[in-house]
XYZ file of C-alpha atoms in Angstrom:
441
model
C 64.084 -75.824 -42.432
C 62.198 -72.954 -40.853
C 60.197 -70.854 -43.335
C 61.261 -67.240 -43.851
C 57.925 -65.948 -42.513
C 58.259 -67.861 -39.227
C 61.954 -67.001 -39.027
C 61.154 -63.287 -39.388
C 58.595 -63.460 -36.577
C 61.094 -65.272 -34.342
C 63.813 -62.704 -35.040
C 61.516 -59.721 -34.428
C 60.145 -61.316 -31.260
C 63.675 -61.856 -29.937
C 64.580 -58.234 -30.740
C 61.611 -56.896 -28.783
C 62.416 -59.103 -25.792
C 66.107 -58.163 -25.685
C 65.428 -54.461 -26.142
C 62.775 -54.596 -23.417
C 65.277 -56.007 -20.904
C 67.835 -53.356 -21.876
C 70.429 -55.545 -23.599
C 73.220 -53.739 -25.526
C 71.902 -53.152 -29.023
C 74.863 -54.365 -31.072
C 75.433 -57.506 -29.004
C 71.704 -58.268 -28.927
C 71.276 -58.081 -32.702
C 74.439 -60.046 -33.470
C 73.739 -62.605 -30.749
C 70.151 -63.182 -31.907
C 71.320 -63.758 -35.481
C 74.046 -66.176 -34.394
C 71.883 -68.247 -32.029
C 68.887 -68.469 -34.363
C 71.239 -69.029 -37.320
C 72.940 -71.909 -35.518
C 69.612 -73.715 -35.108
C 68.740 -73.056 -38.771
C 72.107 -73.525 -40.509
C 74.265 -75.219 -37.942
C 77.951 -74.310 -38.036
C 77.489 -72.634 -41.424
C 76.313 -69.485 -39.644
C 79.893 -68.797 -38.553
C 80.824 -68.150 -42.188
C 78.792 -64.941 -41.970
C 81.178 -63.419 -39.402
C 84.393 -63.012 -41.460
C 82.552 -61.611 -44.487
C 80.639 -59.176 -42.268
C 83.820 -58.071 -40.500
C 85.525 -57.467 -43.850
C 82.571 -55.497 -45.247
C 82.065 -53.525 -42.026
C 85.492 -52.669 -40.682
C 87.412 -52.465 -43.969
C 85.015 -50.033 -45.635
C 86.758 -46.786 -46.600
C 83.452 -44.904 -46.473
C 82.756 -45.911 -42.862
C 86.131 -44.496 -41.839
C 84.418 -41.113 -42.191
C 82.321 -41.803 -39.079
C 85.109 -41.472 -36.458
C 86.592 -38.505 -38.331
C 83.350 -36.506 -38.354
C 82.620 -37.376 -34.737
C 86.149 -36.302 -33.783
C 85.757 -33.022 -35.679
C 82.510 -32.311 -33.864
C 84.005 -33.116 -30.471
C 86.969 -30.806 -31.085
C 84.718 -27.934 -32.163
C 82.340 -28.469 -29.249
C 84.925 -28.882 -26.484
C 87.105 -26.030 -27.739
C 84.175 -23.637 -27.386
C 83.879 -22.900 -31.093
C 80.340 -24.269 -30.924
C 79.543 -21.441 -28.472
C 81.029 -18.963 -30.949
C 78.666 -20.241 -33.626
C 75.749 -19.711 -31.233
C 76.763 -16.108 -30.541
C 77.303 -15.406 -34.237
C 73.881 -16.779 -35.130
C 72.133 -14.663 -32.504
C 73.970 -11.532 -33.617
C 72.845 -12.097 -37.219
C 69.217 -12.530 -36.173
C 69.251 -9.343 -34.113
C 66.577 -8.121 -31.694
C 63.686 -10.040 -33.182
C 61.246 -11.495 -30.633
C 62.269 -15.084 -30.007
C 65.780 -14.490 -31.387
C 67.317 -16.836 -28.842
C 65.021 -19.654 -29.970
C 65.836 -18.892 -33.607
C 69.543 -18.956 -32.739
C 69.138 -22.406 -31.208
C 67.675 -23.694 -34.467
C 70.491 -22.069 -36.447
C 73.230 -23.379 -34.186
C 71.750 -26.878 -34.075
C 71.763 -26.833 -37.865
C 75.454 -25.930 -37.902
C 76.318 -28.419 -35.166
C 74.426 -31.056 -37.133
C 76.505 -30.145 -40.176
C 79.640 -30.658 -38.083
C 78.893 -33.983 -36.434
C 76.039 -35.658 -38.319
C 74.411 -37.253 -35.253
C 71.401 -36.333 -33.122
C 72.807 -36.524 -29.611
C 75.562 -33.932 -30.084
C 73.159 -31.265 -31.338
C 70.670 -31.746 -28.492
C 73.266 -32.039 -25.720
C 75.371 -29.104 -26.904
C 72.558 -26.671 -27.674
C 70.552 -27.757 -24.653
C 73.432 -27.225 -22.253
C 74.156 -23.792 -23.765
C 70.692 -22.388 -24.418
C 67.971 -24.096 -22.368
C 68.570 -22.432 -19.020
C 69.148 -18.931 -20.533
C 65.851 -19.234 -22.427
C 63.993 -20.275 -19.303
C 65.635 -17.520 -17.220
C 64.669 -14.891 -19.816
C 61.034 -15.904 -19.643
C 60.692 -18.155 -22.669
C 57.758 -20.551 -22.655
C 58.958 -23.971 -21.466
C 57.402 -25.849 -24.365
C 58.907 -23.502 -26.930
C 62.360 -23.698 -25.329
C 62.310 -27.487 -25.112
C 60.790 -27.896 -28.569
C 63.343 -25.834 -30.490
C 66.257 -27.623 -28.832
C 64.731 -31.028 -29.521
C 63.780 -30.227 -33.117
C 67.018 -28.426 -33.915
C 69.173 -31.137 -32.347
C 67.480 -33.775 -34.484
C 68.612 -31.984 -37.632
C 72.022 -33.618 -37.209
C 70.964 -36.640 -39.264
C 69.362 -34.576 -42.045
C 72.097 -31.997 -42.637
C 75.271 -33.238 -44.383
C 77.656 -34.725 -43.455
C 75.109 -37.027 -41.815
C 76.469 -40.280 -40.395
C 73.245 -42.245 -41.190
C 73.446 -40.977 -44.788
C 76.994 -42.305 -45.066
C 75.782 -45.638 -43.680
C 72.869 -45.705 -46.149
C 75.191 -45.029 -49.081
C 77.646 -47.688 -47.906
C 74.983 -50.362 -47.355
C 73.181 -49.729 -50.672
C 76.215 -48.905 -52.851
C 75.028 -45.372 -53.654
C 76.899 -42.075 -53.948
C 77.483 -40.279 -50.652
C 77.838 -36.984 -52.501
C 74.441 -37.389 -54.169
C 72.883 -38.289 -50.808
C 74.320 -35.150 -49.234
C 73.081 -32.972 -52.084
C 69.660 -34.632 -52.058
C 69.181 -33.865 -48.357
C 70.173 -30.201 -48.531
C 66.882 -28.827 -49.902
C 64.684 -30.818 -47.457
C 67.006 -29.708 -44.637
C 66.746 -26.072 -45.691
C 62.968 -26.376 -45.998
C 62.773 -27.889 -42.496
C 64.876 -25.124 -40.945
C 62.807 -22.408 -42.666
C 59.523 -23.944 -41.490
C 60.820 -24.214 -37.923
C 61.910 -20.585 -37.887
C 58.622 -19.434 -39.398
C 56.740 -21.365 -36.723
C 58.748 -19.677 -33.952
C 58.283 -16.192 -35.460
C 54.546 -16.613 -36.086
C 53.791 -18.269 -32.749
C 55.688 -15.543 -30.865
C 53.909 -12.846 -32.884
C 50.499 -14.349 -32.068
C 51.419 -14.869 -28.402
C 54.220 -12.466 -27.357
C 54.344 -14.026 -23.887
C 56.012 -17.099 -25.391
C 59.293 -15.231 -25.936
C 60.668 -11.823 -24.920
C 62.897 -9.592 -26.972
C 66.526 -9.378 -25.889
C 65.987 -5.737 -25.008
C 63.211 -6.765 -22.601
C 65.887 -8.365 -20.423
C 67.239 -5.956 -17.798
C 70.598 -7.733 -17.978
C 70.886 -7.212 -21.737
C 74.196 -5.548 -22.651
C 74.990 -4.599 -26.225
C 78.361 -6.098 -27.251
C 81.263 -3.743 -27.823
C 82.946 -3.353 -31.186
C 85.816 -5.637 -30.158
C 83.403 -8.301 -28.923
C 81.389 -8.079 -32.155
C 84.557 -8.530 -34.211
C 85.522 -11.627 -32.223
C 82.017 -13.088 -32.587
C 82.025 -12.482 -36.343
C 85.550 -13.875 -36.755
C 84.901 -17.073 -34.797
C 81.470 -17.678 -36.319
C 82.619 -17.002 -39.895
C 85.658 -19.283 -39.609
C 83.522 -22.070 -38.113
C 81.036 -21.903 -40.986
C 83.892 -21.631 -43.487
C 85.217 -24.963 -42.193
C 81.785 -26.536 -42.776
C 81.666 -25.174 -46.333
C 85.180 -26.511 -47.016
C 84.241 -29.978 -45.745
C 80.986 -30.164 -47.724
C 82.380 -28.373 -50.772
C 85.283 -30.786 -51.110
C 82.811 -33.695 -51.259
C 80.332 -32.065 -53.631
C 82.991 -30.857 -56.076
C 84.721 -34.237 -56.077
C 87.995 -32.863 -54.722
C 87.879 -35.284 -51.785
C 85.964 -38.370 -50.730
C 83.751 -38.167 -47.604
C 86.512 -39.871 -45.633
C 89.200 -37.482 -46.860
C 86.990 -34.479 -46.171
C 86.479 -35.781 -42.623
C 90.250 -35.721 -42.146
C 90.306 -32.159 -43.504
C 87.622 -31.247 -40.976
C 89.639 -32.653 -38.058
C 92.771 -30.757 -39.094
C 90.709 -27.588 -39.644
C 89.115 -27.889 -36.186
C 92.566 -28.201 -34.565
C 93.888 -25.195 -36.520
C 90.877 -23.081 -35.514
C 91.320 -24.020 -31.860
C 95.000 -23.002 -32.028
C 94.334 -19.747 -33.896
C 91.602 -18.714 -31.459
C 93.813 -19.677 -28.477
C 91.288 -22.289 -27.366
C 93.537 -25.322 -27.776
C 94.426 -27.105 -24.540
C 95.928 -30.512 -23.959
C 93.062 -31.506 -21.643
C 90.531 -30.486 -24.294
C 92.403 -32.451 -26.970
C 92.568 -35.581 -24.822
C 88.931 -35.263 -23.717
C 87.754 -34.942 -27.337
C 89.764 -38.001 -28.321
C 88.485 -40.072 -25.405
C 84.852 -39.102 -26.063
C 85.277 -39.861 -29.767
C 86.758 -43.264 -28.977
C 83.807 -44.070 -26.727
C 81.199 -42.999 -29.286
C 82.953 -44.758 -32.173
C 83.318 -47.993 -30.184
C 79.614 -48.027 -29.431
C 78.720 -47.139 -33.023
C 80.960 -49.818 -34.550
C 79.563 -52.538 -32.279
C 76.071 -51.489 -33.311
C 77.068 -51.478 -36.979
C 78.678 -54.910 -36.685
C 75.789 -56.496 -34.768
C 73.172 -54.993 -37.072
C 75.170 -56.059 -40.143
C 75.357 -59.674 -38.926
C 71.624 -59.622 -38.266
C 70.852 -57.994 -41.627
C 73.148 -60.309 -43.616
C 71.703 -63.439 -42.034
C 68.141 -62.234 -42.653
C 68.933 -61.320 -46.265
C 70.637 -64.651 -46.944
C 67.550 -66.427 -45.633
C 65.475 -64.666 -48.304
C 63.665 -61.875 -46.481
C 64.044 -59.561 -49.500
C 62.184 -62.044 -51.700
C 59.545 -62.438 -49.012
C 58.953 -58.681 -48.819
C 58.927 -58.406 -52.628
C 56.395 -61.243 -52.929
C 54.276 -59.755 -50.150
C 54.190 -56.297 -51.717
C 53.443 -57.861 -55.090
C 50.470 -59.828 -53.801
C 48.957 -56.705 -52.239
C 48.356 -55.293 -55.729
C 48.910 -51.767 -54.439
C 50.140 -48.751 -56.413
C 53.915 -48.266 -56.045
C 53.509 -45.139 -53.926
C 51.409 -47.108 -51.429
C 54.276 -49.590 -51.085
C 56.594 -46.672 -50.312
C 54.115 -45.374 -47.721
C 53.956 -48.841 -46.162
C 57.760 -48.862 -45.873
C 57.610 -45.439 -44.228
C 55.117 -46.695 -41.639
C 57.288 -49.727 -40.850
C 60.384 -47.551 -40.353
C 58.401 -45.079 -38.266
C 57.283 -47.873 -35.925
C 60.839 -49.207 -35.686
C 62.035 -45.723 -34.770
C 59.947 -45.831 -31.615
C 62.160 -48.550 -30.143
C 65.584 -48.462 -31.881
C 67.989 -45.727 -32.964
C 68.791 -44.318 -36.394
C 71.894 -46.419 -37.054
C 70.082 -49.727 -36.674
C 67.078 -48.654 -38.750
C 69.353 -47.696 -41.648
C 71.381 -50.904 -41.454
C 68.301 -53.121 -41.152
C 65.969 -51.409 -43.624
C 68.219 -49.839 -46.270
C 69.473 -53.105 -47.863
C 65.982 -54.599 -47.545
C 63.689 -51.830 -48.813
C 65.896 -49.885 -51.255
C 66.168 -52.587 -53.965
C 62.386 -52.987 -53.883
C 61.889 -49.227 -54.188
C 64.283 -49.157 -57.159
C 62.444 -52.083 -58.797
C 59.245 -50.026 -58.504
C 60.920 -47.262 -60.515
C 61.983 -44.876 -57.741
C 65.354 -43.193 -57.370
C 67.437 -44.692 -54.506
C 68.648 -41.235 -53.411
C 65.051 -40.035 -53.115
C 64.134 -43.109 -51.081
C 67.214 -42.693 -48.883
C 66.329 -39.088 -48.029
C 62.753 -40.177 -47.230
C 64.225 -42.779 -44.867
C 66.310 -40.131 -43.062
C 63.304 -37.799 -42.756
C 61.237 -40.684 -41.423
C 63.880 -41.527 -38.817
C 64.071 -37.856 -37.825
C 60.368 -37.984 -36.970
C 60.527 -41.365 -35.257
C 63.347 -40.612 -32.816
C 61.473 -37.554 -31.508
C 58.058 -39.180 -31.167
C 56.769 -39.942 -27.633
C 56.879 -42.008 -25.589
C 60.040 -43.911 -26.543
C 61.819 -41.727 -29.105
C 65.354 -41.844 -27.718
C 66.068 -38.200 -28.624
C 63.563 -37.285 -25.911
C 65.856 -38.791 -23.296
C 68.873 -36.807 -24.513
C 66.950 -33.632 -23.728
C 65.716 -34.948 -20.391
C 69.331 -35.641 -19.456
C 70.320 -31.962 -19.639
C 66.990 -30.368 -18.638
C 66.530 -28.928 -15.115
C 65.145 -31.489 -12.633
C 61.796 -29.704 -12.333
C 61.015 -30.352 -16.033
C 59.200 -33.666 -16.391
C 58.813 -35.950 -19.386
C 55.243 -34.730 -19.930
C 56.544 -31.214 -20.664
C 59.061 -32.639 -23.116
C 56.386 -34.741 -24.843
C 54.104 -31.727 -25.312
C 56.905 -29.482 -26.562
C 57.873 -31.607 -29.556
C 54.419 -32.071 -31.152
C 54.423 -28.927 -33.379
C 57.905 -29.712 -34.680
C 57.054 -33.335 -35.442
C 54.148 -31.969 -37.484
C 56.533 -29.706 -39.436
C 58.875 -32.634 -40.159
C 55.920 -34.701 -41.316
C 54.895 -31.913 -43.702
C 58.403 -31.908 -45.213
C 58.286 -35.715 -45.598
C 54.924 -35.561 -47.380
C 56.105 -32.730 -49.654
C 59.198 -34.711 -50.639
C 57.035 -37.737 -51.445
C 54.630 -35.688 -53.564
C 57.351 -33.593 -55.235
C 60.489 -35.791 -55.654
C 62.346 -32.913 -57.325
C 62.742 -31.274 -53.912
C 65.263 -34.065 -53.303
C 66.513 -34.782 -56.823
C 66.879 -31.281 -58.286
C 70.195 -30.356 -56.629
C 72.002 -33.701 -57.205
C 70.946 -33.614 -60.848
C 72.034 -29.987 -61.245
C 75.468 -30.484 -59.633
C 76.393 -34.060 -60.518
C 74.219 -34.829 -63.535
């Protein structure tokens, strides 16, 4: 029988080859596991399929994924996402760079609605990129805030990768959400401080709204509508998160509450249309289908690898290194960072969470702390040039004259800020653990 070390090299080599030729991620991972497993186990590999299907598609927690995506699609397509943008900018006022600060704020709220990276970048980019460029904002600043803010979708609850981490490691989703809130808040504050300070040092990077000749102060009626729509949108987010944190509802049930709330808001604000409703449903079905194939393929791959003993191999390897426990954690972070250059956040969580988390726990670390570190790590990886896939979301909605080199340069300061937050959370675990302990004991 093939040794686990050789098997691991074969599996990783196959992954790199299939990803390089552009094969569908879910089918590639599942297919690699099945073909290699057939040569190793014979027909016994087929026993992995029914157990994986049962664990994957009959998980009550994973039912939250389509519900949160559907909620986000309804809010985005009904125009309530635009209302949140206007509300955020009105709160910030006439501060230099207010439009850039609004993008960060709105991306944070959109991330709280949908829990995935693409929606935040695509929505905020389509709304705010061209206005920022037309008002004279520096290209790198405009691109950077949209990229960095859009990535917050996986760090701000209800994050889909956090739900997947909790499901794959048998941890509390509520504790994961609470653990990520302080790092998320710290990240948003650092981003906003960077924008304010950089625009203060170099005013040419961003004008004030009043510098724009087309600037028109909203009327009282318009201000009331902006406040109403923005407040109700944020109230829905607080209801969804609050129901989970207080234990009133499970993450799945709160997702259903969010969908119903999004429909009610669209009706109340006279934004509900049949075409919008159908479009949101169709887009949700497409995204969920892709996500579930990825989850299934990655789960087959992960289960086969685990059954072959990769966890014992990693444990033995880390033990023979005779390194301090924190160095083992750093090594895991580097591995996940490298994986993030070539694969997306869902696959990293499904591949690494069941493999690394038990080892981290055996070293004496809290699984919630390690899970939040994993999400922060992924947040950095998916934005890192040249292959971070979040970069291509932004390129897809950027004007044609903006090349990839501009996008690469724009994200560097924000990657640095995310890295600072990751390091702080590693040095001071209570940044992650204080709120879950305070609320849930």
